[in-house]
Amino acid sequence: MSTPSTVILGTGSYAPDRILTNAELSKTVDTSDEWIRTRSGIRERRIAAAGEKTSDMGVQAARRALEDARLTAADIDLVIVATFTPDLPMPSTACIIQQKLGLPTTAACFDLCAACTGFVYALDTACAMIASGRYRHALVIGAEKLSSIVDWKDRTTCVLFGDGAGAVVIGPSPDAGRGLLGTRLGTLGDTVDLLCIPGGGSNAPATPASIAAGDHFLKMKGKEVFKLAVRAMDEAARDILEQHHLRADQISLVIPHQANLRIIEAISQYLELPMDRFFVNVDRYGNTSAASIPLALDEARRSGRIKAGDLNLLVAFGAGLTYGSALIRW
Ligand code: UT7
């Protein structure tokens, strides 16, 4: 459990203007609005403009989070970007964002890859670094350009994903009862092949043949991932509630990873917590991976669904398979 001494000071998010509807997708792959809606709950997703990079989306979300926190670039000494679609394999997108936001050169900047659980991992990491007393204000960003790694000819995956970014600013809390109360992270590393990008890494550097075979696109065994996702998210949620001696009905709002409405409904049933205690925007954005929770968190706050004193549960899973939960008292 992390020290309860860090708090979210501001949130921000960004989604590209371009909306890609299910109806449009059904003109390019063998699918239908009905199939996508009933199997996933997704109606539309956002797609980054040509030339719009993961860092550009992250910068927009970060600017809004800074403004919300009433802080400036000069106040930030730590940036963690959760992403698996960085602008470049290296250097990290966090370095590019540092330059674009004009952050101090004394800021530590790095990316963290835990796929769709990335934001929860990054939040935990940043909070631990701030709790250490060696950093004061962190920008934790989840940003993804999934349109760049999706095979637009593969109907089993391309209908599910979208682009976007979310960010939070965190800092030390004067009140030990507020902020990040704790996290529960985990990994099922024997399931790497269920959800991965097989080509382009050091194991299989890109070649003309690997590119022709589409090895640089995301591959997923959806049904298997679905079952593990429900199990892992349920476990992560139950464990953290138990650790903190809380009942599910004490959570005012759950912000789950937005991958599939049916997964969220299953968690709602397992926790015996009604769906009106779950924030859902998967219908409008699809799965934006590491961006999904901070984007949802920001929308929930700005739409008045989070108030001072509320207790929120974040819960996610993703490739790895990684999974995790976090408890936040506002
Ligand atoms: O953040 C982590 C990311 N991963 C996930 O969240 C994925 C978790 N998994 C899922 O969300 C679901 O498994 C999916 C939405 C991917 C698929 O739903 P499903 O109910 O598990 O469907 P399925 O894979 O069993 O496919 C059912 C049928 C198949 O046809 P047959 O074999 O029954 O003839 C598929 O070929 O639907 C077919 N199908 C489609 N049909 C129309 C698969 N994709 C599509 C499509 N449009 N886009």
CSV table of C-alpha atoms and ligand atoms in Angstrom, one decimal:
chain,number,residue,atom,x,y,z
A,1,MET,CA,0.0,0.0,0.0
A,2,SER,CA,1.3,3.5,-0.8
A,3,THR,CA,1.6,6.3,1.7
A,4,PRO,CA,-1.6,8.4,1.7
A,5,SER,CA,0.2,11.6,1.1
A,6,THR,CA,-0.4,12.5,-2.5
A,7,VAL,CA,-3.4,14.1,-4.1
A,8,ILE,CA,-4.8,14.9,-7.6
A,9,LEU,CA,-4.6,18.6,-8.0
A,10,GLY,CA,-6.0,18.8,-11.5
A,11,THR,CA,-7.3,16.8,-14.4
A,12,GLY,CA,-7.5,17.3,-18.2
A,13,SER,CA,-8.2,15.4,-21.3
A,14,TYR,CA,-8.2,15.6,-25.1
A,15,ALA,CA,-9.8,13.7,-27.9
A,16,PRO,CA,-9.2,14.4,-31.6
A,17,ASP,CA,-12.1,16.1,-33.6
A,18,ARG,CA,-12.5,13.3,-36.1
A,19,ILE,CA,-15.3,10.9,-35.2
A,20,LEU,CA,-15.3,7.5,-36.8
A,21,THR,CA,-18.8,5.9,-36.5
A,22,ASN,CA,-19.6,2.2,-36.6
A,23,ALA,CA,-21.6,2.9,-39.8
A,24,GLU,CA,-18.5,4.3,-41.5
A,25,LEU,CA,-16.4,1.3,-40.4
A,26,SER,CA,-19.0,-1.1,-41.8
A,27,LYS,CA,-18.2,0.3,-45.2
A,28,THR,CA,-14.6,-0.7,-45.0
A,29,VAL,CA,-14.7,-4.0,-43.1
A,30,ASP,CA,-17.2,-6.8,-42.8
A,31,THR,CA,-19.0,-5.6,-39.7
A,32,SER,CA,-22.1,-3.8,-38.6
A,33,ASP,CA,-23.2,-1.1,-36.2
A,34,GLU,CA,-25.4,-3.7,-34.5
A,35,TRP,CA,-22.5,-6.2,-34.0
A,36,ILE,CA,-20.2,-3.6,-32.6
A,37,ARG,CA,-22.8,-2.1,-30.3
A,38,THR,CA,-24.1,-5.3,-28.9
A,39,ARG,CA,-20.7,-7.0,-28.4
A,40,SER,CA,-18.7,-4.0,-27.1
A,41,GLY,CA,-21.1,-1.0,-26.4
A,42,ILE,CA,-19.0,1.2,-28.8
A,43,ARG,CA,-20.8,3.6,-31.1
A,44,GLU,CA,-17.9,5.7,-32.3
A,45,ARG,CA,-14.3,6.5,-31.6
A,46,ARG,CA,-11.9,9.4,-32.3
A,47,ILE,CA,-9.1,9.3,-34.8
A,48,ALA,CA,-6.0,11.5,-34.6
A,49,ALA,CA,-5.5,13.8,-37.6
A,50,ALA,CA,-2.7,13.1,-40.1
A,51,GLY,CA,0.5,14.3,-38.4
A,52,GLU,CA,-1.2,14.5,-34.9
A,53,LYS,CA,1.1,12.5,-32.6
A,54,THR,CA,0.7,10.9,-29.2
A,55,SER,CA,2.7,13.7,-27.7
A,56,ASP,CA,0.4,16.3,-29.3
A,57,MET,CA,-2.6,14.7,-27.6
A,58,GLY,CA,-0.7,14.3,-24.3
A,59,VAL,CA,0.3,18.0,-24.4
A,60,GLN,CA,-3.3,19.1,-24.9
A,61,ALA,CA,-4.5,17.0,-21.9
A,62,ALA,CA,-1.6,18.1,-19.8
A,63,ARG,CA,-2.2,21.8,-20.4
A,64,ARG,CA,-5.8,21.4,-19.3
A,65,ALA,CA,-4.7,19.5,-16.2
A,66,LEU,CA,-2.2,22.2,-15.3
A,67,GLU,CA,-4.8,24.9,-15.8
A,68,ASP,CA,-7.2,23.0,-13.6
A,69,ALA,CA,-4.5,22.6,-10.9
A,70,ARG,CA,-3.7,26.3,-11.2
A,71,LEU,CA,0.0,25.4,-11.7
A,72,THR,CA,2.4,26.3,-14.5
A,73,ALA,CA,5.0,24.3,-16.4
A,74,ALA,CA,7.7,25.7,-14.1
A,75,ASP,CA,6.1,23.8,-11.1
A,76,ILE,CA,6.5,20.3,-12.7
A,77,ASP,CA,9.5,18.2,-11.8
A,78,LEU,CA,8.3,14.8,-12.9
A,79,VAL,CA,6.5,13.6,-16.0
A,80,ILE,CA,5.4,10.0,-16.6
A,81,VAL,CA,3.6,9.1,-19.9
A,82,ALA,CA,1.8,5.8,-20.0
A,83,THR,CA,1.6,4.7,-23.6
A,84,PHE,CA,2.4,1.8,-25.9
A,85,THR,CA,2.1,4.0,-29.0
A,86,PRO,CA,5.0,6.5,-28.3
A,87,ASP,CA,5.9,9.0,-31.0
A,88,LEU,CA,9.2,7.1,-31.4
A,89,PRO,CA,10.6,3.9,-30.0
A,90,MET,CA,13.1,6.2,-28.3
A,91,PRO,CA,13.5,8.7,-26.8
A,92,SER,CA,10.4,8.7,-24.7
A,93,THR,CA,7.3,10.6,-25.5
A,94,ALA,CA,7.7,12.2,-22.0
A,95,CYS,CA,10.9,14.0,-23.2
A,96,ILE,CA,9.0,15.3,-26.3
A,97,ILE,CA,6.2,16.5,-24.1
A,98,GLN,CA,8.7,18.2,-21.8
A,99,GLN,CA,10.0,20.2,-24.7
A,100,LYS,CA,6.6,21.1,-26.1
A,101,LEU,CA,5.3,22.3,-22.7
A,102,GLY,CA,8.5,24.1,-21.8
A,103,LEU,CA,9.0,22.2,-18.6
A,104,PRO,CA,12.1,22.8,-16.5
A,105,THR,CA,15.2,20.8,-17.6
A,106,THR,CA,15.4,19.6,-14.1
A,107,ALA,CA,12.2,17.6,-14.6
A,108,ALA,CA,12.6,13.8,-14.7
A,109,CYS,CA,10.7,12.5,-17.7
A,110,PHE,CA,10.0,8.9,-18.8
A,111,ASP,CA,7.4,6.6,-20.4
A,112,LEU,CA,5.9,3.6,-18.7
A,113,CYS,CA,4.4,0.7,-20.7
A,114,ALA,CA,1.8,-1.4,-19.0
A,115,ALA,CA,-0.7,-1.2,-21.9
A,116,CYS,CA,-4.2,-0.4,-20.8
A,117,THR,CA,-3.3,-0.6,-17.1
A,118,GLY,CA,-0.6,2.0,-17.8
A,119,PHE,CA,-2.3,4.9,-16.2
A,120,VAL,CA,-2.9,3.1,-12.9
A,121,TYR,CA,0.8,1.9,-12.9
A,122,ALA,CA,2.0,5.4,-13.7
A,123,LEU,CA,-0.2,7.0,-11.0
A,124,ASP,CA,1.2,4.6,-8.4
A,125,THR,CA,4.8,5.3,-9.6
A,126,ALA,CA,4.4,9.0,-9.5
A,127,CYS,CA,2.7,9.0,-6.1
A,128,ALA,CA,5.5,6.9,-4.7
A,129,MET,CA,8.1,9.3,-6.1
A,130,ILE,CA,6.3,12.3,-4.6
A,131,ALA,CA,5.7,10.5,-1.3
A,132,SER,CA,9.5,10.0,-1.2
A,133,GLY,CA,9.8,13.8,-0.9
A,134,ARG,CA,12.2,14.0,-3.8
A,135,TYR,CA,9.6,15.3,-6.3
A,136,ARG,CA,6.9,17.9,-5.7
A,137,HIS,CA,4.5,18.0,-8.7
A,138,ALA,CA,4.1,15.4,-11.3
A,139,LEU,CA,2.2,15.2,-14.6
A,140,VAL,CA,0.9,11.7,-15.2
A,141,ILE,CA,-0.4,11.4,-18.7
A,142,GLY,CA,-2.1,8.5,-20.5
A,143,ALA,CA,-1.9,9.1,-24.3
A,144,GLU,CA,-2.4,6.7,-27.2
A,145,LYS,CA,-2.6,6.9,-31.0
A,146,LEU,CA,-4.0,3.4,-31.4
A,147,SER,CA,-5.1,4.1,-34.9
A,148,SER,CA,-1.4,3.8,-35.9
A,149,ILE,CA,-1.0,0.2,-34.7
A,150,VAL,CA,-4.4,-1.2,-35.6
A,151,ASP,CA,-4.9,-3.3,-38.7
A,152,TRP,CA,-7.8,-1.6,-40.4
A,153,LYS,CA,-8.5,-4.7,-42.4
A,154,ASP,CA,-8.9,-6.9,-39.2
A,155,ARG,CA,-12.5,-6.6,-38.1
A,156,THR,CA,-11.8,-8.4,-34.8
A,157,THR,CA,-9.7,-5.6,-33.5
A,158,CYS,CA,-10.1,-2.4,-35.6
A,159,VAL,CA,-13.6,-1.7,-34.4
A,160,LEU,CA,-12.6,-1.6,-30.7
A,161,PHE,CA,-9.9,1.1,-30.5
A,162,GLY,CA,-9.6,4.9,-30.6
A,163,ASP,CA,-7.2,7.8,-30.0
A,164,GLY,CA,-7.0,10.2,-27.1
A,165,ALA,CA,-5.3,11.4,-24.0
A,166,GLY,CA,-5.9,12.2,-20.3
A,167,ALA,CA,-3.7,13.7,-17.7
A,168,VAL,CA,-3.6,14.5,-14.0
A,169,VAL,CA,-1.3,16.7,-11.9
A,170,ILE,CA,-0.4,15.3,-8.5
A,171,GLY,CA,1.3,16.8,-5.6
A,172,PRO,CA,1.8,16.3,-1.8
A,173,SER,CA,-1.4,16.2,0.3
A,174,PRO,CA,-1.7,18.2,3.5
A,175,ASP,CA,-4.4,15.8,4.6
A,176,ALA,CA,-3.5,12.1,5.0
A,177,GLY,CA,-7.1,11.1,4.6
A,178,ARG,CA,-7.3,12.5,1.0
A,179,GLY,CA,-5.6,11.5,-2.3
A,180,LEU,CA,-4.4,8.2,-3.4
A,181,LEU,CA,-5.2,5.8,-0.5
A,182,GLY,CA,-3.6,2.7,-2.1
A,183,THR,CA,-3.2,0.6,-5.2
A,184,ARG,CA,-3.2,-3.1,-6.0
A,185,LEU,CA,-1.2,-4.0,-9.1
A,186,GLY,CA,-0.6,-7.4,-10.7
A,187,THR,CA,0.6,-9.2,-13.8
A,188,LEU,CA,-0.3,-12.5,-15.6
A,189,GLY,CA,2.9,-12.7,-17.6
A,190,ASP,CA,2.1,-16.2,-19.0
A,191,THR,CA,-0.5,-14.7,-21.3
A,192,VAL,CA,1.7,-12.4,-23.4
A,193,ASP,CA,0.5,-13.9,-26.6
A,194,LEU,CA,-3.1,-13.2,-26.0
A,195,LEU,CA,-2.7,-9.5,-26.7
A,196,CYS,CA,0.5,-8.2,-28.3
A,197,ILE,CA,2.3,-6.6,-31.2
A,198,PRO,CA,4.6,-9.5,-32.4
A,199,GLY,CA,6.8,-7.5,-34.8
A,200,GLY,CA,9.1,-4.5,-34.6
A,201,GLY,CA,10.7,-5.1,-31.2
A,202,SER,CA,14.2,-6.5,-30.6
A,203,ASN,CA,12.8,-10.1,-30.8
A,204,ALA,CA,11.7,-9.6,-34.3
A,205,PRO,CA,13.0,-6.3,-35.9
A,206,ALA,CA,11.0,-5.0,-38.8
A,207,THR,CA,11.8,-6.5,-42.2
A,208,PRO,CA,9.9,-6.1,-45.5
A,209,ALA,CA,8.5,-9.7,-44.9
A,210,SER,CA,7.3,-8.9,-41.3
A,211,ILE,CA,5.7,-5.7,-42.5
A,212,ALA,CA,4.0,-7.5,-45.4
A,213,ALA,CA,2.7,-10.0,-42.9
A,214,GLY,CA,1.3,-7.3,-40.7
A,215,ASP,CA,3.4,-8.3,-37.6
A,216,HIS,CA,3.6,-4.6,-36.5
A,217,PHE,CA,-0.2,-4.5,-35.9
A,218,LEU,CA,-1.9,-5.3,-32.6
A,219,LYS,CA,-3.1,-9.0,-32.4
A,220,MET,CA,-5.7,-10.1,-29.9
A,221,LYS,CA,-7.5,-13.3,-28.8
A,222,GLY,CA,-10.5,-11.3,-27.7
A,223,LYS,CA,-12.6,-14.1,-26.0
A,224,GLU,CA,-9.7,-15.3,-23.8
A,225,VAL,CA,-8.8,-11.7,-22.9
A,226,PHE,CA,-12.4,-11.0,-22.0
A,227,LYS,CA,-12.6,-13.8,-19.5
A,228,LEU,CA,-9.2,-12.9,-17.9
A,229,ALA,CA,-10.1,-9.2,-17.8
A,230,VAL,CA,-13.2,-9.8,-15.8
A,231,ARG,CA,-11.5,-12.1,-13.4
A,232,ALA,CA,-8.5,-9.8,-12.9
A,233,MET,CA,-10.5,-6.6,-12.5
A,234,ASP,CA,-12.8,-8.3,-10.1
A,235,GLU,CA,-9.9,-9.5,-8.0
A,236,ALA,CA,-8.1,-6.2,-8.1
A,237,ALA,CA,-11.3,-4.4,-7.0
A,238,ARG,CA,-12.1,-6.8,-4.2
A,239,ASP,CA,-8.5,-6.9,-2.9
A,240,ILE,CA,-8.2,-3.2,-2.6
A,241,LEU,CA,-11.6,-2.9,-0.9
A,242,GLU,CA,-10.6,-5.6,1.6
A,243,GLN,CA,-7.2,-4.0,2.3
A,244,HIS,CA,-8.9,-0.8,3.2
A,245,HIS,CA,-11.8,-2.4,5.1
A,246,LEU,CA,-14.4,-1.0,2.7
A,247,ARG,CA,-17.5,-2.3,1.1
A,248,ALA,CA,-18.2,-1.8,-2.6
A,249,ASP,CA,-21.3,0.3,-1.8
A,250,GLN,CA,-19.0,2.9,-0.1
A,251,ILE,CA,-17.5,3.7,-3.5
A,252,SER,CA,-19.4,6.6,-5.0
A,253,LEU,CA,-18.0,6.1,-8.5
A,254,VAL,CA,-15.9,3.4,-10.2
A,255,ILE,CA,-13.8,4.6,-13.1
A,256,PRO,CA,-13.1,1.4,-15.0
A,257,HIS,CA,-10.9,0.9,-18.0
A,258,GLN,CA,-13.2,1.4,-21.0
A,259,ALA,CA,-12.6,-1.6,-23.2
A,260,ASN,CA,-16.0,-3.2,-23.5
A,261,LEU,CA,-19.4,-2.3,-21.9
A,262,ARG,CA,-20.0,-6.0,-21.2
A,263,ILE,CA,-16.8,-6.2,-19.2
A,264,ILE,CA,-17.9,-3.2,-17.1
A,265,GLU,CA,-21.4,-4.8,-16.6
A,266,ALA,CA,-19.8,-8.1,-15.5
A,267,ILE,CA,-17.7,-6.2,-12.8
A,268,SER,CA,-20.9,-4.4,-11.7
A,269,GLN,CA,-22.6,-7.7,-11.2
A,270,TYR,CA,-19.7,-9.3,-9.4
A,271,LEU,CA,-19.3,-6.4,-7.1
A,272,GLU,CA,-23.1,-6.1,-6.7
A,273,LEU,CA,-22.7,-2.4,-7.4
A,274,PRO,CA,-25.3,-0.9,-9.8
A,275,MET,CA,-24.2,0.4,-13.2
A,276,ASP,CA,-25.0,4.0,-12.2
A,277,ARG,CA,-22.0,3.8,-9.9
A,278,PHE,CA,-19.8,3.1,-13.0
A,279,PHE,CA,-18.6,5.9,-15.3
A,280,VAL,CA,-19.0,4.8,-18.9
A,281,ASN,CA,-17.8,6.6,-22.0
A,282,VAL,CA,-16.7,3.6,-24.1
A,283,ASP,CA,-19.6,4.3,-26.4
A,284,ARG,CA,-18.0,7.6,-27.5
A,285,TYR,CA,-14.3,6.8,-27.5
A,286,GLY,CA,-13.9,3.0,-27.8
A,287,ASN,CA,-10.8,1.6,-26.0
A,288,THR,CA,-8.1,4.3,-25.8
A,289,SER,CA,-5.8,2.0,-23.7
A,290,ALA,CA,-3.7,4.0,-21.2
A,291,ALA,CA,-5.7,7.2,-22.0
A,292,SER,CA,-9.1,5.6,-21.1
A,293,ILE,CA,-9.1,6.0,-17.3
A,294,PRO,CA,-7.7,9.6,-17.2
A,295,LEU,CA,-10.0,10.6,-20.0
A,296,ALA,CA,-13.0,9.1,-18.1
A,297,LEU,CA,-11.8,10.6,-14.8
A,298,ASP,CA,-11.6,14.1,-16.3
A,299,GLU,CA,-15.0,13.8,-17.9
A,300,ALA,CA,-16.5,12.5,-14.7
A,301,ARG,CA,-15.1,15.5,-12.7
A,302,ARG,CA,-16.1,18.1,-15.2
A,303,SER,CA,-19.6,16.7,-15.5
A,304,GLY,CA,-20.0,17.0,-11.7
A,305,ARG,CA,-20.0,13.3,-10.9
A,306,ILE,CA,-17.1,13.6,-8.5
A,307,LYS,CA,-17.3,15.9,-5.4
A,308,ALA,CA,-15.1,16.7,-2.5
A,309,GLY,CA,-15.0,13.7,0.0
A,310,ASP,CA,-16.0,11.2,-2.7
A,311,LEU,CA,-14.3,7.8,-2.8
A,312,ASN,CA,-13.4,6.6,-6.3
A,313,LEU,CA,-12.1,3.2,-7.5
A,314,LEU,CA,-10.0,3.0,-10.6
A,315,VAL,CA,-9.7,-0.5,-12.1
A,316,ALA,CA,-8.0,-1.7,-15.3
A,317,PHE,CA,-6.5,-4.5,-17.2
A,318,GLY,CA,-4.4,-4.7,-20.3
A,319,ALA,CA,-1.8,-6.5,-22.4
A,320,GLY,CA,0.8,-8.3,-20.3
A,321,LEU,CA,-1.7,-9.1,-19.0
A,322,THR,CA,-1.3,-6.4,-16.4
A,323,TYR,CA,-4.1,-5.4,-14.1
A,324,GLY,CA,-4.6,-3.0,-11.2
A,325,SER,CA,-6.8,-0.9,-9.0
A,326,ALA,CA,-6.5,2.4,-7.1
A,327,LEU,CA,-8.5,4.1,-4.5
A,328,ILE,CA,-8.8,7.9,-4.4
A,329,ARG,CA,-10.5,10.1,-1.8
A,330,TRP,CA,-11.2,13.6,-3.1
B,1,UT7,O1,-7.9,-3.3,-23.2
B,1,UT7,C1,-7.8,-4.7,-23.4
B,1,UT7,C2,-8.2,-4.9,-24.8
B,1,UT7,N1,-9.0,-6.0,-25.1
B,1,UT7,C3,-10.3,-6.2,-24.8
B,1,UT7,O2,-10.9,-5.5,-24.1
B,1,UT7,C4,-10.9,-7.4,-25.5
B,1,UT7,C5,-11.8,-8.2,-24.7
B,1,UT7,N2,-12.7,-8.9,-25.6
B,1,UT7,C6,-13.8,-8.4,-26.1
B,1,UT7,O3,-14.1,-7.3,-25.9
B,1,UT7,C7,-14.7,-9.3,-26.9
B,1,UT7,O4,-14.2,-10.7,-26.9
B,1,UT7,C8,-14.8,-8.9,-28.4
B,1,UT7,C9,-15.6,-7.6,-28.5
B,1,UT7,C10,-13.4,-8.7,-29.0
B,1,UT7,C11,-15.4,-10.0,-29.3
B,1,UT7,O5,-16.7,-10.3,-28.7
B,1,UT7,P1,-17.1,-11.8,-28.5
B,1,UT7,O6,-18.5,-11.9,-28.1
B,1,UT7,O7,-16.1,-12.5,-27.7
B,1,UT7,O8,-17.1,-12.4,-30.0
B,1,UT7,P2,-16.2,-13.5,-30.7
B,1,UT7,O9,-14.8,-13.1,-30.7
B,1,UT7,O10,-16.5,-14.8,-30.0
B,1,UT7,O11,-16.8,-13.5,-32.1
B,1,UT7,C12,-18.1,-13.9,-32.4
B,1,UT7,C13,-18.3,-13.9,-33.9
B,1,UT7,C14,-17.2,-14.7,-34.7
B,1,UT7,O12,-17.9,-15.3,-35.8
B,1,UT7,P3,-18.2,-16.9,-35.7
B,1,UT7,O13,-16.9,-17.6,-35.4
B,1,UT7,O14,-19.2,-17.0,-34.5
B,1,UT7,O15,-18.8,-17.2,-37.0
B,1,UT7,C15,-16.3,-13.6,-35.2
B,1,UT7,O16,-15.7,-14.0,-36.4
B,1,UT7,O17,-18.3,-12.6,-34.4
B,1,UT7,C16,-17.3,-12.5,-35.5
B,1,UT7,N3,-16.7,-11.2,-35.5
B,1,UT7,C17,-17.3,-10.1,-36.0
B,1,UT7,N4,-18.5,-10.0,-36.7
B,1,UT7,C18,-18.8,-8.7,-37.1
B,1,UT7,C19,-15.6,-10.8,-34.9
B,1,UT7,N5,-15.4,-9.4,-35.0
B,1,UT7,C20,-16.5,-9.0,-35.7
B,1,UT7,C21,-16.9,-7.7,-36.2
B,1,UT7,N6,-18.1,-7.7,-36.9
B,1,UT7,N7,-16.2,-6.6,-36.0
